[in-house]
Coordinates of C-alpha atoms and ligand atoms in Angstrom, one line a residue:
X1 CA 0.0 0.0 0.0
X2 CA 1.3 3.1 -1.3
X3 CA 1.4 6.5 0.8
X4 CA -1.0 7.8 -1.7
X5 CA -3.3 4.9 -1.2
X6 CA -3.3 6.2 1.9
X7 CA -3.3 9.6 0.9
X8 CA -6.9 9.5 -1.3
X9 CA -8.7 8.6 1.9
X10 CA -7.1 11.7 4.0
X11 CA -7.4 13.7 0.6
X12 CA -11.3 12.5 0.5
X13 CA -11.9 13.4 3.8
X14 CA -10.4 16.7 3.0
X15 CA -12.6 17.4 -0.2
X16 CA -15.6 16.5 1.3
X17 CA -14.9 19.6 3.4
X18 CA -13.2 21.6 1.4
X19 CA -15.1 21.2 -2.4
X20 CA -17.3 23.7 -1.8
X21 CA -14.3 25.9 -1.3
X22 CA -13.1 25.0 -4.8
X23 CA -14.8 25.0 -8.0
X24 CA -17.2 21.7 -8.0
X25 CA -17.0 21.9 -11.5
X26 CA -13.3 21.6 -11.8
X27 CA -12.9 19.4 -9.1
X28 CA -15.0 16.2 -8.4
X29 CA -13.6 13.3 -5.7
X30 CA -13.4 10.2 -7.3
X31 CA -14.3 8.9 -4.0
X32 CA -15.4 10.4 -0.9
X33 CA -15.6 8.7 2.6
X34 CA -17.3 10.2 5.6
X35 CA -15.9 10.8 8.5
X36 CA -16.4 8.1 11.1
X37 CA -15.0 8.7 14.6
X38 CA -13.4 5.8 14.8
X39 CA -10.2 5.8 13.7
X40 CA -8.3 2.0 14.9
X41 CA -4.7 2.6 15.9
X42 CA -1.6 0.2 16.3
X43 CA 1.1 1.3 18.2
X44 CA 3.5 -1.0 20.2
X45 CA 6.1 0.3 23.1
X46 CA 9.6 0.9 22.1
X47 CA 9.0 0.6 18.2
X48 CA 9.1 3.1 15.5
X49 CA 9.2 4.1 12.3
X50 CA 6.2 1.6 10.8
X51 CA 7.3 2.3 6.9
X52 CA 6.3 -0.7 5.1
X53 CA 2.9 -2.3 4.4
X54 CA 1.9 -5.7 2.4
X55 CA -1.9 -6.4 2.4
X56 CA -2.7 -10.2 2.4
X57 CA -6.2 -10.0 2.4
X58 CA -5.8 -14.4 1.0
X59 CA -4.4 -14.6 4.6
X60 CA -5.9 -12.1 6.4
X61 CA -3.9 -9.8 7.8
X62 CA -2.0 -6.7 6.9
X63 CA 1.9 -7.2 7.2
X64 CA 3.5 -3.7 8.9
X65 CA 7.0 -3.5 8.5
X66 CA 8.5 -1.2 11.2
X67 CA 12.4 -0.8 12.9
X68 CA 13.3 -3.9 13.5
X69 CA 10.1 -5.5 13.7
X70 CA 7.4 -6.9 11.3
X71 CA 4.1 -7.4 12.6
X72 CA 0.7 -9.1 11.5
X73 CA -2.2 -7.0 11.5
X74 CA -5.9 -8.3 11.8
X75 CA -7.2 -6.9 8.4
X76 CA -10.7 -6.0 10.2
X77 CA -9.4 -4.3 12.9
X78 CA -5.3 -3.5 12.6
X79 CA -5.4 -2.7 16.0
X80 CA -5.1 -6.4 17.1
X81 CA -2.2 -8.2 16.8
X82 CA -1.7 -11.3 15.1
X83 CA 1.8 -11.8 15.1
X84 CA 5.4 -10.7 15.5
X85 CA 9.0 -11.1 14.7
X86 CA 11.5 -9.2 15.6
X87 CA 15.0 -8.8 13.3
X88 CA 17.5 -7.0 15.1
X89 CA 21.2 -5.8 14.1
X90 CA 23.7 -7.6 15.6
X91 CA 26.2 -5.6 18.0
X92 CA 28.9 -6.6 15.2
X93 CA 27.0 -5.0 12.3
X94 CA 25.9 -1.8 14.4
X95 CA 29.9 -1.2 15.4
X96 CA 30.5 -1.5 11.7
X97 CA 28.0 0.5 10.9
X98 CA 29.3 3.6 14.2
X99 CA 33.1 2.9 12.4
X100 CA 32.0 4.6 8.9
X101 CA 30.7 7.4 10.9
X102 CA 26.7 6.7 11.3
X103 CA 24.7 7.3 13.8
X104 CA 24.0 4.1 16.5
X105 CA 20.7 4.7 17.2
X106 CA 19.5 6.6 14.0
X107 CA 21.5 4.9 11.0
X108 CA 22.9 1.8 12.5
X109 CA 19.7 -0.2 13.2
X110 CA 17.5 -2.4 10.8
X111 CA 14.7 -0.7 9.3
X112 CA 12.1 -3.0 7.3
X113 CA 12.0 -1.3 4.0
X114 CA 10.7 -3.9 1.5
X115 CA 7.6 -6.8 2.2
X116 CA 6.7 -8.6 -1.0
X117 CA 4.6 -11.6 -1.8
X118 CA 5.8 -14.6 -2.9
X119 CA 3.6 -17.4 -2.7
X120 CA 0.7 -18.8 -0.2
X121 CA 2.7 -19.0 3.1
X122 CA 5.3 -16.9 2.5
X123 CA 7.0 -13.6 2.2
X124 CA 10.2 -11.7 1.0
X125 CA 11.2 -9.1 3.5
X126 CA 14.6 -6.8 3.5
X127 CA 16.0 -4.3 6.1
X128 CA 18.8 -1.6 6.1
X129 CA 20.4 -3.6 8.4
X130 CA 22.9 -0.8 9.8
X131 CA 24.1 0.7 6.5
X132 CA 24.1 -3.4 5.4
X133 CA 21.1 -4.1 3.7
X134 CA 20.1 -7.6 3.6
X135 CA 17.3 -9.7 2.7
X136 CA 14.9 -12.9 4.2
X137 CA 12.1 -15.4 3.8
X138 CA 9.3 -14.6 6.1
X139 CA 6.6 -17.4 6.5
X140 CA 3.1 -16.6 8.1
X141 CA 1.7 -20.3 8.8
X142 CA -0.8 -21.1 11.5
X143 CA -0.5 -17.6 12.9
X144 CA 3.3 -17.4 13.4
X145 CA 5.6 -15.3 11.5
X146 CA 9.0 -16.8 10.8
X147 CA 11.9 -15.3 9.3
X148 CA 13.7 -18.3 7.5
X149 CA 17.2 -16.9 8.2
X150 CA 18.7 -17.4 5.0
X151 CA 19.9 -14.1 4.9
X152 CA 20.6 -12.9 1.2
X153 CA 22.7 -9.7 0.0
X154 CA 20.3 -6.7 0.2
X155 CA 22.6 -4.5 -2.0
X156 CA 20.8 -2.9 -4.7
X157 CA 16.8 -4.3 -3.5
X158 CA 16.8 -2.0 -0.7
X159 CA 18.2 1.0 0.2
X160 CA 21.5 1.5 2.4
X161 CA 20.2 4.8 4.4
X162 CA 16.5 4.6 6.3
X163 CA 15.6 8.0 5.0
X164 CA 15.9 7.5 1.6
X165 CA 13.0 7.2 -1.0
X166 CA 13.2 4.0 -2.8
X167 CA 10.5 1.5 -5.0
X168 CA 10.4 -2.0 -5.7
X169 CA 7.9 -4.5 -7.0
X170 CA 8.2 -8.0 -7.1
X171 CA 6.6 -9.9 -10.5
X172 CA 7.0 -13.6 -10.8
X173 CA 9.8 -14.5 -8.7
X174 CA 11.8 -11.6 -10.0
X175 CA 12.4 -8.6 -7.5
X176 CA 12.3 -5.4 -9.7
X177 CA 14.2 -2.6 -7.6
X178 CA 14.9 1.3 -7.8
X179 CA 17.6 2.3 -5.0
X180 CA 21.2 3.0 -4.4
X181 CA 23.4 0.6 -4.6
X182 CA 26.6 1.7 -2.5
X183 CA 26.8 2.9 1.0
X184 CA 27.6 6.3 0.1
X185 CA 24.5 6.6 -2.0
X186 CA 25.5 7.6 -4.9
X187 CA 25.4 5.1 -7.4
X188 CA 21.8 4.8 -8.5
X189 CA 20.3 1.5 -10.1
X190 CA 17.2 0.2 -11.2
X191 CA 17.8 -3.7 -10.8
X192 CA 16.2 -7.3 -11.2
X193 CA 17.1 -9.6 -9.1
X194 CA 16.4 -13.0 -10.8
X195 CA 18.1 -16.1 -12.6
X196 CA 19.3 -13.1 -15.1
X197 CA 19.8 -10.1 -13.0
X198 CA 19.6 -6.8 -15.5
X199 CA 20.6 -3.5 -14.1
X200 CA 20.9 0.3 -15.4
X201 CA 24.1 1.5 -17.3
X202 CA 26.2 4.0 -14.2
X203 CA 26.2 7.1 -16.6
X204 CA 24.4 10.3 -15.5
X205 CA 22.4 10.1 -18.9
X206 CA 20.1 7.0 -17.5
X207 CA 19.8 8.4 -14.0
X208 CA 21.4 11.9 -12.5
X209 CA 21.1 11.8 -8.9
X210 CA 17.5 10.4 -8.6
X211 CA 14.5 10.0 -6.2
X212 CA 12.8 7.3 -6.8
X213 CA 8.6 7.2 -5.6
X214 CA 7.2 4.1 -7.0
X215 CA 7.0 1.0 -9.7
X216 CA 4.3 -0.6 -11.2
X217 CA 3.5 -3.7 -14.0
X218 CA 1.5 -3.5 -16.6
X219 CA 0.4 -7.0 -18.8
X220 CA 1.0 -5.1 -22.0
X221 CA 1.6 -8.7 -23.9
X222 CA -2.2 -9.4 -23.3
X223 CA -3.9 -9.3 -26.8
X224 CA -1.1 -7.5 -28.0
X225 CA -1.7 -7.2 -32.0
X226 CA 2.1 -6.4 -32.5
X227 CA 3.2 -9.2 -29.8
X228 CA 4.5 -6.5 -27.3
X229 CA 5.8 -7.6 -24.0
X230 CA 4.8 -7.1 -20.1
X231 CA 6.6 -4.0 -18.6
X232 CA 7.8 -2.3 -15.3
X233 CA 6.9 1.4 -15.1
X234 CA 8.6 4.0 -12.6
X235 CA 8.3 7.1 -11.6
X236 CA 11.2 9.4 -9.9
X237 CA 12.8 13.1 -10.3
X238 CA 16.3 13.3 -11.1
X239 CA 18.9 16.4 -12.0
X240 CA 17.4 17.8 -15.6
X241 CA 19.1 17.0 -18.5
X242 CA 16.5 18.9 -20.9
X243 CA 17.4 22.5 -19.7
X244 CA 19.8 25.4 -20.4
X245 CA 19.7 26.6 -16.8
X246 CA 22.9 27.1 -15.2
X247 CA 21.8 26.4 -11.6
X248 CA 21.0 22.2 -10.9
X249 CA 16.7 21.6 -12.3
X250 CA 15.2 18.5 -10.9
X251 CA 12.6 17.1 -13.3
X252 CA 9.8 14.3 -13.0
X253 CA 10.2 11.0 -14.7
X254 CA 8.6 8.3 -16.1
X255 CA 10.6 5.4 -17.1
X256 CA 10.1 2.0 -17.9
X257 CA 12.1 -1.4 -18.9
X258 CA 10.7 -4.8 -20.4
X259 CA 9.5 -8.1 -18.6
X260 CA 11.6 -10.2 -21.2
X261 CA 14.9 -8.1 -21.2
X262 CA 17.8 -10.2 -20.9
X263 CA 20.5 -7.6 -21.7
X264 CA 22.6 -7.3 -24.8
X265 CA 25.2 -9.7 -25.8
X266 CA 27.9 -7.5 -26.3
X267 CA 27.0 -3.9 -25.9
X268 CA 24.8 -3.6 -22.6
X269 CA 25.9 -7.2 -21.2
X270 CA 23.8 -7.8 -18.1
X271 CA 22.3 -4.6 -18.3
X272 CA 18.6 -3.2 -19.3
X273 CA 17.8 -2.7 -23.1
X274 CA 14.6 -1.5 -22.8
X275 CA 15.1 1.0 -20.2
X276 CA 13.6 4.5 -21.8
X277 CA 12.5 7.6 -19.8
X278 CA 10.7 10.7 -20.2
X279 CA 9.6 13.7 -18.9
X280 CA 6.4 13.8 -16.8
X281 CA 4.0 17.1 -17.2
X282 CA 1.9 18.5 -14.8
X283 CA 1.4 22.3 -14.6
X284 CA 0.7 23.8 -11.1
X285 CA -0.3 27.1 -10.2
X286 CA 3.1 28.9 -10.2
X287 CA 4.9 27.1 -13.2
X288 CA 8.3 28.5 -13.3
X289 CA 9.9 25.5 -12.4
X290 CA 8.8 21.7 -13.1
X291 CA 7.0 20.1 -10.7
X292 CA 8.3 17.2 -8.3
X293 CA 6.7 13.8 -8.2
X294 CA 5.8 12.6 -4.8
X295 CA 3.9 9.4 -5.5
X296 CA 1.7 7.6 -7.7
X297 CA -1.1 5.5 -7.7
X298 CA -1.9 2.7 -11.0
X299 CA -5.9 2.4 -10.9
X300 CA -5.7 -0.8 -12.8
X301 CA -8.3 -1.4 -15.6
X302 CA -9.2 -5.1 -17.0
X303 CA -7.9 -3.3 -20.3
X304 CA -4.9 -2.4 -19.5
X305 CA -4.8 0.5 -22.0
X306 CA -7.5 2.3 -20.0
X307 CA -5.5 2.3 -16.7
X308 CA -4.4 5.3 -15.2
X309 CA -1.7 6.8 -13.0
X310 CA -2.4 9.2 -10.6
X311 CA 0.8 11.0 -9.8
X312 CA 1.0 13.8 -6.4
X313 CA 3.1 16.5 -7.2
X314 CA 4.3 19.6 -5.4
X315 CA 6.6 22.5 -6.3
X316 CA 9.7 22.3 -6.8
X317 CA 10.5 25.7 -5.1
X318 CA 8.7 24.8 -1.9
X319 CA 7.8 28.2 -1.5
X320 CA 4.1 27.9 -2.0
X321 CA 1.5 25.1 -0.4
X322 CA 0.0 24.0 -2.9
X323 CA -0.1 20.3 -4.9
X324 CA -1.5 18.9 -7.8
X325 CA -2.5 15.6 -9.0
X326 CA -2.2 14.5 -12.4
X327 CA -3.5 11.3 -14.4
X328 CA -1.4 9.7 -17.6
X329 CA -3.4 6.9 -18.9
X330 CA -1.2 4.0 -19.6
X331 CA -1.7 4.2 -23.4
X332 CA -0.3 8.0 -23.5
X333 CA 2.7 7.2 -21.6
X334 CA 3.5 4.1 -24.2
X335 CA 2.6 5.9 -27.3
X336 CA 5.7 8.1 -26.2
X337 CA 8.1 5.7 -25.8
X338 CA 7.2 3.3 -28.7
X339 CA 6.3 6.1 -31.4
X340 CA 8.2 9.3 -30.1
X341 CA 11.2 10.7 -31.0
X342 CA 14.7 10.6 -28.9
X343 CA 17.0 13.0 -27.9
X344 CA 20.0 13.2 -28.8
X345 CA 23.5 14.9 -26.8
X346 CA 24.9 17.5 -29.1
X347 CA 28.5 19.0 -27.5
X348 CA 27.7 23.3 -27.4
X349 CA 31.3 24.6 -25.8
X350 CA 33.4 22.4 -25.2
X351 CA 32.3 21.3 -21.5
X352 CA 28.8 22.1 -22.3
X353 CA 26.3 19.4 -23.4
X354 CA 22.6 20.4 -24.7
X355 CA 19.8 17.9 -25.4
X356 CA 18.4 18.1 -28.7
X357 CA 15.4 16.3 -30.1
X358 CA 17.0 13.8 -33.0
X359 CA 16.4 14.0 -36.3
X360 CA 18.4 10.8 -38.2
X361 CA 17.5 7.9 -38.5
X362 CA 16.9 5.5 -36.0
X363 CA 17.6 1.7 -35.8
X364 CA 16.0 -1.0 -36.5
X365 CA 14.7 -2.9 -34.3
X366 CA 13.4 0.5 -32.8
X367 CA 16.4 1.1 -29.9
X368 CA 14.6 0.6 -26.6
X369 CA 11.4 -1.6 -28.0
X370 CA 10.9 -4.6 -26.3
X371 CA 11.3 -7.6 -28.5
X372 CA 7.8 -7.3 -30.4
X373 CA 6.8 -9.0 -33.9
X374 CA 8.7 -6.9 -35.9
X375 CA 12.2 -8.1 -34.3
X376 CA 11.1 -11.9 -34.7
X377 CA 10.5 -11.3 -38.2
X378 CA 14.0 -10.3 -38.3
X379 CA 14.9 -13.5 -36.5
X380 CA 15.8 -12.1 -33.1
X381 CA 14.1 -13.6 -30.2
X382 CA 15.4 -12.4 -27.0
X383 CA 17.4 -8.9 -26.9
X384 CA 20.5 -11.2 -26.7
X385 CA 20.1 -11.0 -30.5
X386 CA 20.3 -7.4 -30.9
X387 CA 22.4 -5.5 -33.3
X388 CA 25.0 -3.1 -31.6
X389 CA 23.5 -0.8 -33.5
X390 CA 20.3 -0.4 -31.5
X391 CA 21.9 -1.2 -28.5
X392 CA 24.8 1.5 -29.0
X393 CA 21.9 4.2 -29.8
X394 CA 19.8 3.2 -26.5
X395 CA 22.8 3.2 -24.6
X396 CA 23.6 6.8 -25.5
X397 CA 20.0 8.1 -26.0
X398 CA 17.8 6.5 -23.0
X399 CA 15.7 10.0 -23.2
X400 CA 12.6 10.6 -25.4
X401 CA 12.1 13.9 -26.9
X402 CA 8.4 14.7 -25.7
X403 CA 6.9 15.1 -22.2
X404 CA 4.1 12.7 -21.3
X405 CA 1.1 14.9 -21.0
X406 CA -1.5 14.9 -18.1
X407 CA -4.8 13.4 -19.4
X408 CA -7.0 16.7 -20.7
X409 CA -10.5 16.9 -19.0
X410 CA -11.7 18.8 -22.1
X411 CA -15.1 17.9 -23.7
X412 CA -12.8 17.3 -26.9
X413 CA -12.2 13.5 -25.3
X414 CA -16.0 12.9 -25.9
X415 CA -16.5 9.8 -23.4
X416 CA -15.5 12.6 -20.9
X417 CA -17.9 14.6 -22.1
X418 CA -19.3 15.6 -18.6
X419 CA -16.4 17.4 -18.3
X420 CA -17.1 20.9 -18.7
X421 CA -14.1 22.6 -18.1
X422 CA -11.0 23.9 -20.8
X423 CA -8.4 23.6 -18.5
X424 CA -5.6 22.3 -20.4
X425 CA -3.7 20.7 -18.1
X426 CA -6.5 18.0 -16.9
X427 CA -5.5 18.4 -13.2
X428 CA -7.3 20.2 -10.2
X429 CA -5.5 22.1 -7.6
X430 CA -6.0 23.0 -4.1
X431 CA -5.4 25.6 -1.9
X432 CA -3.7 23.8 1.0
X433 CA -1.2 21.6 1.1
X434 CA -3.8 18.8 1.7
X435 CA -6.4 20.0 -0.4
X436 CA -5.3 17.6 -3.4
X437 CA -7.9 16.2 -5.7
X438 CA -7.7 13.6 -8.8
X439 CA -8.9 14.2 -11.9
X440 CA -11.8 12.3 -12.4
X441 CA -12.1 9.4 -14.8
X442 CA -15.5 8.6 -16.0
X443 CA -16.5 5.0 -17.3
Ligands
LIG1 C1 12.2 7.0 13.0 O1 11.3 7.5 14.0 C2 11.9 8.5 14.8 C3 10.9 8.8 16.0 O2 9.6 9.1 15.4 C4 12.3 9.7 14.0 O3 12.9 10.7 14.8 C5 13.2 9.3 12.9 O4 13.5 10.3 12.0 C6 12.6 8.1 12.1 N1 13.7 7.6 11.2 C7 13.4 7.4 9.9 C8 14.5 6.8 9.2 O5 12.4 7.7 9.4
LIG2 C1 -10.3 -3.6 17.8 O1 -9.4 -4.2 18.7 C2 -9.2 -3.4 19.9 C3 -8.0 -4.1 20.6 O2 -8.3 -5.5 20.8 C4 -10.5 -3.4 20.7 O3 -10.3 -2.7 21.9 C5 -11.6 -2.7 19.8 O4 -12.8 -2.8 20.5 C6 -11.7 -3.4 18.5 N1 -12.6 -2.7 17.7 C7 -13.6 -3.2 17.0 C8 -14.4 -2.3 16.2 O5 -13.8 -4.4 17.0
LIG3 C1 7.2 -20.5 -1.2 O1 8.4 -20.0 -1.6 C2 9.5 -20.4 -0.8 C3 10.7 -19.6 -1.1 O2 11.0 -19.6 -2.5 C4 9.7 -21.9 -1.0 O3 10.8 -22.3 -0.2 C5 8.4 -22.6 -0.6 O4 8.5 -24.0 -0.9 C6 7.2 -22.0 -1.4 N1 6.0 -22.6 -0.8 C7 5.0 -23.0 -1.5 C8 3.8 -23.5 -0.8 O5 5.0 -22.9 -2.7
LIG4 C1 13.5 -17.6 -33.3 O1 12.3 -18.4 -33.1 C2 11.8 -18.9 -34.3 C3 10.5 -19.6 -34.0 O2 10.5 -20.2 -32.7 C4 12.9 -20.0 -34.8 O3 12.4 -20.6 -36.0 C5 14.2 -19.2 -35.0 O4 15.2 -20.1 -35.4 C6 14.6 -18.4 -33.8 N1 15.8 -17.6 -34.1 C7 16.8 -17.5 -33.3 C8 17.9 -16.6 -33.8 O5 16.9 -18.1 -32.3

């Protein structure tokens, strides 16, 4: 469960006050829940820092991951307790940890960051473990949780440092990951763990310094007419590579990498071929700056092609309270990477590189497409069989020339006819800092 997850039920609670304030018109709750004074609580003595949730409705209980504790909530009332297990550092690891210069009691202890399903009985869990991070099996069988103790190398599927943003998804058996993977935090990766682990190329051109919110799959390869393949899609801000400003520009992201990558066989050896990023739109009331992704929500939609992200933003400036929410339907966001155009580096002074929009001509197999009909007509099956050429163009060009564009809530759309308003930008804006609101999507 995502922060905005929980975030739409504070944010209904706040509309359901506060519409009236803003234009009804403009501005309609997808879904509004009343008030009801009785808020459950779960708080245990000595714990903190409750960061991670995994819903198991199948089992019955919500899984809360905390500092150095998991715990097993009763799904009808998460103020009773199911179970506990507690996974402490060791007085080795948190001296380790004091000897590069952390904290003890801040840095050096194990936060749960990551709680994924992985089949009927169990789960995979993974802690910071003092600047360490490391990774278990966690059963929950006839109302005991167990950690297995085979502890695995956390490197790369969760993050070093408690206070850092990070996303991962597991899909199949494969752990799907968007962290640091060094201690000091600055070499960022987007990784899958799995019989062939993939990663992201280290060069500031694939990711410059980034933040990432949140990862999501979508079963693209279902009734695919050009026999596309599943994908990951995630969203972060990262250092702008787009502007001409001299001071540092953080931009939002969208990016996204293939189910079936296995990496290149000479350029990009064990390393995504798929991965493509753009930039993500979303206009707030004071525009001088982009706006910063904070999270995002994937309504899903038996289509996939009509499901939606919602995506929180705020300014980038922080001067002003204010925050927007923006939807991209699925479909929009992959037009943009399979039909858009690239950009390209082009060297200005001799230190100075500018990103242009590229005008040659590109590869084929498109550089970055996922391996679709049109590259097993050509005999290539997996991206092992990939010419350099694509790869080397990828490689140097992960960036895609257009913004992805907020969904527009004009009557132009016609099955969103009911909406009556021009605003361009598809997105409704508050006041407050809690006064968010999605845009409505009407079936
Ligand atoms: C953990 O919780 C404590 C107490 O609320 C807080 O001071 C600290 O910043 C939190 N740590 C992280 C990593 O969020
Ligand atoms: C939820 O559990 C708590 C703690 O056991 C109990 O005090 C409370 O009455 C329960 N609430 C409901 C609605 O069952
Ligand atoms: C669940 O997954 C674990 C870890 O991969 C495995 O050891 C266990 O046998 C699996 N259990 C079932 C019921 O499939
Ligand atoms: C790709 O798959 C087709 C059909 O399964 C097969 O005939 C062909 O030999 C394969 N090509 C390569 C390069 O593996």
């Amino acid at each position: 469960m995502s922060l905005l997850s929980a975030l739409s039920i504070v944010c209904g609670l706040m509309l359901h006050v506060s519409v009236n304030a803003l234009d009804t018109q403009y501005c309609v709750p997808r879904k509004t829940i009343p008030y009801q004074n009785e808020l459950k609580l779960f708080r245990e003595e000595g714990i903190f820092n409750y960061s991670t949730m995994l819903m198991r409705d199948d089992l019955g209980v919500l899984l809360l991951g905390a500092r150095e504790a998991v715990y097993a909530l009763d799904i009808n009332n998460i103020s009773v307790r199911k179970a506990a297990v507690y996974w402490r550092v060791t007085e080795e690891k948190q001296r380790e940890c004091t000897y590069k210069g952390k904290h003890a009691e801040v840095d050096c202890r194990n936060y749960i960051r990551t709680l994924h399903r992985v089949n009927d009985t169990t789960m995979y869990v993974c802690g910071t473990n003092a600047f360490s991070p490391t990774c278990d099996y966690m059963t929950f069988v006839k109302g005991q949780l167990r950690l297995e103790g085979k502890q695995e190398e956390g490197k790369g599927k969760c993050p070093f440092d408690p206070f850092q943003r990070y996303s991962s998804l597991m899909v199949g058996n494969d752990l799907y990951s968007a962290t640091s993977i060094n201690f000091l935090g600055s070499e960022p990766v987007v990784l899958r763990s799995s019989d062939l682990a993939l990663r992201t190329e280290f060069k500031s051109s694939w990711l410059s310094e980034p933040n990432f919110v949140y990862m999501d799959f979508v079963g693209e390869s279902f009734n695919s007419l050009d026999g596309d393949d599943d994908k990951v899609y995630m969203f972060f801000s990262e250092n702008a590579m787009e502007y001409d400003f001299s001071s540092k520009v953080t931009v939002s992201r969208v990016a996204r990498v293939c189910k079936g990558d296995m990496g290149g066989q000479r350029t990009l050896q064990r390393k995504w071929t798929s991965f493509l990023k753009a930039r993500l739109d979303c206009s707030l009331p004071e525009p001088s700056l982009p706006p910063i992704v904070q999270d995002v929500f994937l309504l899903k939609n038996e289509n996939w092609k009509e499901s939606v992200f919602y995506a929180v933003f705020t300014p980038q400036s922080g001067l002003s309270e204010v925050s927007a929410v923006c939807a991209y339907s699925v479909s929009s966001i992959r037009d943009i990477f399979n039909e858009g155009k690239f950009k390209t580096p082009v060297a200005v002074e001799t230190s100075h590189v500018k990103w242009v929009m590229y005008t040659g001509e590109v590869p084929v197999p498109r550089p970055g497409a996922c391996i679709n009909s049109v590259a097993r007509k050509m005999g290539m099956n997996r991206s092992l069989d990939l010419p350099d050429k694509t790869l080397q163009f990828i490689r140097d060009r992960p960036l895609m020339d257009e913004a992805v564009q907020p969904q527009t809530g004009g009557a132009a759309a016609g099955e969103e006819g009911s909406f009556a308003d021009s605003d361009r930008s598809g997105q409704c804006v508050g006041a407050g800092p809690t006064e968010i609101c999605s845009h409505v999507h009407w079936h």
